[in-house]
Structures are given as C-alpha cells and as structure tokens.
Amino acid sequence: MAAKGIRLKAKSTDFTQGGIIKPVLLFALPTLLGNIFSALYNVVDTIVVGQFVGANALAAVGCCFAVSMVCVAVFAGFGMGSGILTAQMFGAKQNDRLTATVNTAYIGGFIVGTTMIIIGEIIAVPLLKLMNTPDSIMGMATQYLRIFLLGCTGQLYYFMGSNMLRGLGDSKWPTYAVVLCSALNIILDLVFVVVLHWDCAGVALATVIAQTVSGVAVLIRVYTGGYGVKFERKTFKIDTGILKMILRIGIPGALNMMVTSIGTVIIQSFANGFGETLVATNSIAQKIDQFALMPMMAMGTALTMFVGQNLGAGLHKRSNEGMRKITLVILVVGLLSTGVCFVLAGPLCRIFVSEEEVIAMGIEAVRLAALFYVAHALQMALSSVLQGAGATKPIMYFSFIGIAARVLMCYLFAVRTGAWQGLFWATNGYFALMAILTALYVWKGNWRQFVQVGRGPGRPGPGAPAPTEE
C-alpha cells in the first residue's frame, strides 16, 4: 500500500512489501518478452537491408555501428541513472522528489539529445573518414548516420521512459513500447525500402520514427499512468541536485558500455584474423548466446528495481533477503540454460547455417560458452544488486579491469597460439573474473553508500543513512 497522500491508480509493483519471488517473476516476464522482440526486430532490420538494398548498404549501415553504439551507451547511461533514482524515490515514497526526478530527467534528456544531434551532424562526415569508410559506400553511410543522429532525443526518451517505468514497478508498458517500436520499425522498413526504394535513408528514418513514437508513448504513460508523478508547469524544471544524482549513476554506466564496445571491436578483429568460417561461427554463437542469456537479464532487471525500491525505503533486511533469493533463482536459470545449450547445440546451429564445418565449430563454441552460464548468472545478479543501489562506479572499474584482461587473454590464448578456441575460453573466462570481483565487493564493500535517497519527510543527501526497517 502506498504511503498516505500517494494514491496509485496504475497497476505497478511495489517491491517494498508482500512476497518476493512471485512479484519479481511476474515483473521479469514482460521484460523478457520485450528483449525477445527487440532482438527479433534487429534481425528483421538486417534481413531487409541485405535482401532488398544489397551488400553495399549492409556494409554502409555496419560502418555506422560503432558510432551508434556510442550513442546507445549515452542513452542507456542516462536511462539507467533516471530509472534507478526513480526506483529509489518511489520506494522512499517521496512523491515530490519523484516528480522532480522525472521532470529533471526529461528536461536534461532534451538538452543532451539536442546537443548530440548538433555535434553529430557537424562531425558525421569527418568521423566516417577517420574510420576509413570506403569511398564506394561513403555516400550511403553519411546519409544513414545523419538521419540516425536526428533521432537522438527521441531514442533517449525511449530509454529513459522505459527505465523510469520499471523503476515505478511497471514492466508491462516498457514491453508494450518495445513491441510498438518493433512492429512500427518493421512496417516502415518495408514501406520505405521495398515500396519507396529509399534504401539506407529509409532504414534510418524507420528507426528514428519508430523509437521516437515509442519514446513519446512512454513519456505520456509516465505522467498519466497514476504512479504519483505530476505534470505541472510550476514544477516542470531542472533540480540541479537530482540531475547530479542521475549523472552520478548514469555516467559510469555509459562509460562502461563504451569501453565494453571498444573491447568487443578489438576482439572481433582477432576473430577476423582466423578467417570467414570462424567469423560465421562467432556470429552464430553470439546470437544463440544472446537468447540464452535473456531470461537471466530479465531477472537481473527485476532484481535491480527490487533493490532500488527497498534501499530507497530503507528496508535493508528485505533488500538482503531478496538479493539472496532472487540470485539463487538466477543461478538456477543459468544452470538450465547450460543444459539446454549443451544438449541442443547442434540443432540450434543448424537454424542459422547448413555448412558442416561451421556447424561443427559452432557446436564446440556454444557448448564452451554454456559452461560459463552459471558465472554469467552470478555476475549479472550481483551487478544488478549494485545497480539498484546506484553503485555503477565500482561496476565500471571492474569492467575496465575485466575488458583489459579479456583482450589480453584473447591475444595470448588465441592470436599467439593460433587456436580459435582460445577466443571463447578467454571471452567466457572474463565473465568468471567479473563474477569473482563483483562477489567480493558485494560481500566486503560498502556499496550501500551509493544509495541516493533515504526514507522520510526530509531530503537526505546522497549516502545518508536511512532507517533499516519499519
């Protein structure tokens, strides 16, 4: 039951009371569905470009991938900061500050998104030249990137709104948004590319429109869904203190994603050196891995919001209990994923390709990755706990250490030895290292100091002590 003065009409999950496992599972299911839709629409996007525009267009879009990943890192970081702080404010039942958090996030997001558009349009061509984009696809790549960058504000709103809704205990509407985005993107792809023949411009425009519409949809839902967030002209302004909290949580998350992306590009270059067969194998293994990890990721998102709400409310005992129980569930899911992928590695690889050499390598790669899913599960669960507390800075430091170790191990185990299996041992060993570092910090570290809000009528600052229980 919400605190006095906050009447919630929306059917959102208040993790600060009642059971633990059932509400978390019910929260995670829509998130899992959304992740599946998101992955599927990216696959369809690639098929449309490759089949109806051609290899050059696919290469042009691929050239812009690194730039788009930097943008996504900013979107995800700002969205993470907004979502986690929203969860803590919601758990603390500080309605005025909850409204201030949402208002600050959206105004700040508009400024950040508009700045990215202006800077991006200025540096788009020099950036593509710096990346040694071939002259044959420079025109299409420039066209795609410039249109893609026009959607920065809309895409940022999409990330922020979805994360804030989850922080408010609603995982259904973010799923509705991603389904809307996926369906609209596929339809517009077909209309712009197949019917109107707008080629790369059509692909970029479809993405911008779909994500902007979804961003507006979640924005409207945040304010009108009955979560206790008010839209009033006199209060629609930036709270600099709250903005600092959002950035304190979000910037490390964005830097983490950027460094991870750079590391992935380096490792991909190592894989490319082993030839086309391994490149194909790696692509298949990554796709199977992506779907295998989705249930764990969905549970991790639910755990983040559970911890965020309970720490915001000062319910440390309940937070610890939930952390133990939900982590155990995620570990069980990881063990089940190991069994499924180990047994079905062959049939799963044959979905993507028919060449026996690729299938044989794929089976070995998938099974090798599956051996580490329990380590994946532990790392995801404990990182989710830290995120819920707002402790994204330690996660960033661990990630920097892990990525450096991952690149070094890939070089030593694969490039130096000439054994392609070394890439997969090193890549998955990285997750085991991350799990160990995160577990040690959760066990021994003072990560609760990162909580940005305490419960009560006052306005305690970052890290202020909150009541342990009520």
CSV table of C-alpha atoms in Angstrom, one decimal, residues 240-404:
chain,number,residue,atom,x,y,z
A,240,THR,CA,20.3,20.5,-10.1
A,241,GLY,CA,20.8,18.3,-7.1
A,242,ILE,CA,18.7,15.5,-8.7
A,243,LEU,CA,20.5,16.0,-12.0
A,244,LYS,CA,23.8,15.4,-10.3
A,245,MET,CA,22.4,12.2,-8.8
A,246,ILE,CA,21.2,11.0,-12.2
A,247,LEU,CA,24.6,11.7,-13.7
A,248,ARG,CA,26.5,10.2,-10.8
A,249,ILE,CA,24.7,6.9,-11.5
A,250,GLY,CA,24.5,7.2,-15.3
A,251,ILE,CA,27.9,8.4,-16.4
A,252,PRO,CA,29.8,5.3,-15.1
A,253,GLY,CA,27.2,3.1,-16.8
A,254,ALA,CA,27.7,4.9,-20.1
A,255,LEU,CA,31.5,4.7,-19.9
A,256,ASN,CA,31.2,1.0,-19.0
A,257,MET,CA,29.2,0.4,-22.2
A,258,MET,CA,31.6,2.4,-24.3
A,259,VAL,CA,34.7,0.6,-23.1
A,260,THR,CA,33.0,-2.7,-23.5
A,261,SER,CA,32.1,-1.8,-27.1
A,262,ILE,CA,35.7,-0.9,-27.8
A,263,GLY,CA,36.9,-4.2,-26.3
A,264,THR,CA,34.4,-6.1,-28.4
A,265,VAL,CA,35.7,-4.4,-31.6
A,266,ILE,CA,39.3,-5.4,-30.7
A,267,ILE,CA,38.3,-9.0,-30.1
A,268,GLN,CA,36.3,-9.1,-33.3
A,269,SER,CA,39.4,-8.0,-35.1
A,270,PHE,CA,41.2,-11.0,-33.5
A,271,ALA,CA,38.4,-13.3,-34.7
A,272,ASN,CA,38.5,-11.9,-38.2
A,273,GLY,CA,42.1,-13.0,-38.4
A,274,PHE,CA,41.1,-16.7,-38.2
A,275,GLY,CA,39.1,-16.5,-41.5
A,276,GLU,CA,35.5,-16.4,-42.7
A,277,THR,CA,34.5,-19.8,-41.1
A,278,LEU,CA,35.3,-18.6,-37.6
A,279,VAL,CA,33.6,-15.2,-38.3
A,280,ALA,CA,30.4,-17.0,-39.2
A,281,THR,CA,30.8,-19.3,-36.2
A,282,ASN,CA,31.3,-16.4,-33.9
A,283,SER,CA,28.2,-14.6,-35.3
A,284,ILE,CA,26.0,-17.7,-34.7
A,285,ALA,CA,27.4,-18.3,-31.2
A,286,GLN,CA,26.7,-14.7,-30.3
A,287,LYS,CA,23.1,-14.9,-31.4
A,288,ILE,CA,22.5,-18.1,-29.5
A,289,ASP,CA,24.3,-16.7,-26.5
A,290,GLN,CA,22.1,-13.6,-26.7
A,291,PHE,CA,18.9,-15.5,-26.5
A,292,ALA,CA,20.2,-17.9,-23.8
A,293,LEU,CA,21.1,-15.0,-21.5
A,294,MET,CA,17.8,-13.1,-21.9
A,295,PRO,CA,16.0,-14.8,-19.0
A,296,MET,CA,18.9,-14.0,-16.7
A,297,MET,CA,19.0,-10.4,-18.0
A,298,ALA,CA,15.2,-10.0,-17.4
A,299,MET,CA,15.5,-11.4,-13.8
A,300,GLY,CA,18.5,-9.1,-13.3
A,301,THR,CA,16.4,-6.0,-14.3
A,302,ALA,CA,13.8,-7.1,-11.8
A,303,LEU,CA,16.4,-7.5,-9.1
A,304,THR,CA,17.8,-4.0,-9.8
A,305,MET,CA,14.3,-2.4,-9.3
A,306,PHE,CA,13.7,-4.6,-6.2
A,307,VAL,CA,16.9,-3.5,-4.6
A,308,GLY,CA,16.4,0.1,-5.7
A,309,GLN,CA,12.9,0.4,-4.2
A,310,ASN,CA,13.8,-1.3,-0.9
A,311,LEU,CA,17.1,0.6,-0.3
A,312,GLY,CA,15.2,3.8,-1.1
A,313,ALA,CA,12.7,2.8,1.5
A,314,GLY,CA,15.5,2.0,4.0
A,315,LEU,CA,14.4,-1.7,4.1
A,316,HIS,CA,17.9,-3.2,4.2
A,317,LYS,CA,16.9,-6.5,5.7
A,318,ARG,CA,14.3,-7.1,3.0
A,319,SER,CA,16.8,-6.0,0.3
A,320,ASN,CA,19.3,-8.6,1.6
A,321,GLU,CA,16.6,-11.3,1.7
A,322,GLY,CA,15.5,-10.5,-1.9
A,323,MET,CA,19.1,-10.4,-3.1
A,324,ARG,CA,19.8,-13.9,-1.8
A,325,LYS,CA,16.5,-15.5,-3.0
A,326,ILE,CA,16.5,-13.8,-6.5
A,327,THR,CA,20.2,-14.5,-7.0
A,328,LEU,CA,19.5,-18.2,-6.3
A,329,VAL,CA,16.7,-18.2,-8.9
A,330,ILE,CA,19.0,-16.5,-11.5
A,331,LEU,CA,21.7,-19.2,-10.8
A,332,VAL,CA,19.1,-21.9,-11.4
A,333,VAL,CA,18.1,-20.3,-14.7
A,334,GLY,CA,21.8,-20.1,-15.7
A,335,LEU,CA,22.2,-23.8,-14.9
A,336,LEU,CA,19.1,-24.7,-17.0
A,337,SER,CA,20.5,-22.5,-19.9
A,338,THR,CA,23.7,-24.5,-19.7
A,339,GLY,CA,21.8,-27.8,-20.0
A,340,VAL,CA,19.6,-26.7,-22.9
A,341,CYS,CA,22.5,-25.2,-24.9
A,342,PHE,CA,24.8,-28.2,-24.3
A,343,VAL,CA,22.1,-30.7,-25.4
A,344,LEU,CA,20.7,-28.7,-28.3
A,345,ALA,CA,23.9,-27.0,-29.6
A,346,GLY,CA,23.7,-28.9,-32.9
A,347,PRO,CA,20.0,-28.1,-33.8
A,348,LEU,CA,20.4,-24.5,-32.7
A,349,CYS,CA,23.4,-24.0,-35.0
A,350,ARG,CA,21.6,-25.6,-37.9
A,351,ILE,CA,18.9,-23.0,-37.7
A,352,PHE,CA,21.4,-20.4,-38.9
A,353,VAL,CA,23.6,-22.4,-41.4
A,354,SER,CA,24.0,-25.6,-43.3
A,355,GLU,CA,27.7,-25.9,-43.8
A,356,GLU,CA,29.0,-28.7,-41.7
A,357,GLU,CA,32.4,-27.1,-40.9
A,358,VAL,CA,30.6,-24.1,-39.4
A,359,ILE,CA,28.2,-26.3,-37.5
A,360,ALA,CA,31.0,-28.4,-36.0
A,361,MET,CA,32.8,-25.3,-34.8
A,362,GLY,CA,29.5,-23.7,-33.7
A,363,ILE,CA,28.6,-26.7,-31.5
A,364,GLU,CA,32.0,-26.5,-29.8
A,365,ALA,CA,31.7,-22.8,-29.3
A,366,VAL,CA,28.2,-22.9,-28.0
A,367,ARG,CA,29.0,-25.7,-25.5
A,368,LEU,CA,32.1,-23.9,-24.3
A,369,ALA,CA,30.1,-20.7,-23.7
A,370,ALA,CA,27.4,-22.7,-21.9
A,371,LEU,CA,29.9,-24.0,-19.4
A,372,PHE,CA,30.2,-20.4,-18.0
A,373,TYR,CA,26.5,-19.6,-17.8
A,374,VAL,CA,26.4,-20.0,-14.0
A,375,ALA,CA,29.3,-17.5,-13.8
A,376,HIS,CA,27.3,-15.2,-16.1
A,377,ALA,CA,24.3,-15.6,-13.9
A,378,LEU,CA,26.2,-14.8,-10.7
A,379,GLN,CA,27.8,-11.7,-12.3
A,380,MET,CA,24.5,-10.5,-13.7
A,381,ALA,CA,22.7,-10.9,-10.4
A,382,LEU,CA,25.3,-9.2,-8.2
A,383,SER,CA,25.8,-6.4,-10.8
A,384,SER,CA,22.0,-5.9,-10.7
A,385,VAL,CA,22.2,-5.5,-6.9
A,386,LEU,CA,24.9,-2.9,-7.2
A,387,GLN,CA,23.0,-1.0,-9.9
A,388,GLY,CA,19.9,-1.0,-7.7
A,389,ALA,CA,22.0,0.7,-5.0
A,390,GLY,CA,23.3,3.2,-7.6
A,391,ALA,CA,26.8,1.7,-7.3
A,392,THR,CA,27.6,1.9,-11.0
A,393,LYS,CA,31.1,3.4,-10.4
A,394,PRO,CA,32.5,0.2,-8.9
A,395,ILE,CA,30.9,-1.8,-11.8
A,396,MET,CA,32.7,0.5,-14.2
A,397,TYR,CA,36.0,-0.1,-12.5
A,398,PHE,CA,35.5,-3.9,-12.6
A,399,SER,CA,34.5,-3.7,-16.2
A,400,PHE,CA,37.7,-1.7,-17.1
A,401,ILE,CA,39.8,-4.4,-15.4
A,402,GLY,CA,37.8,-7.2,-17.0
A,403,ILE,CA,37.9,-5.8,-20.5
A,404,ALA,CA,41.7,-5.3,-20.3
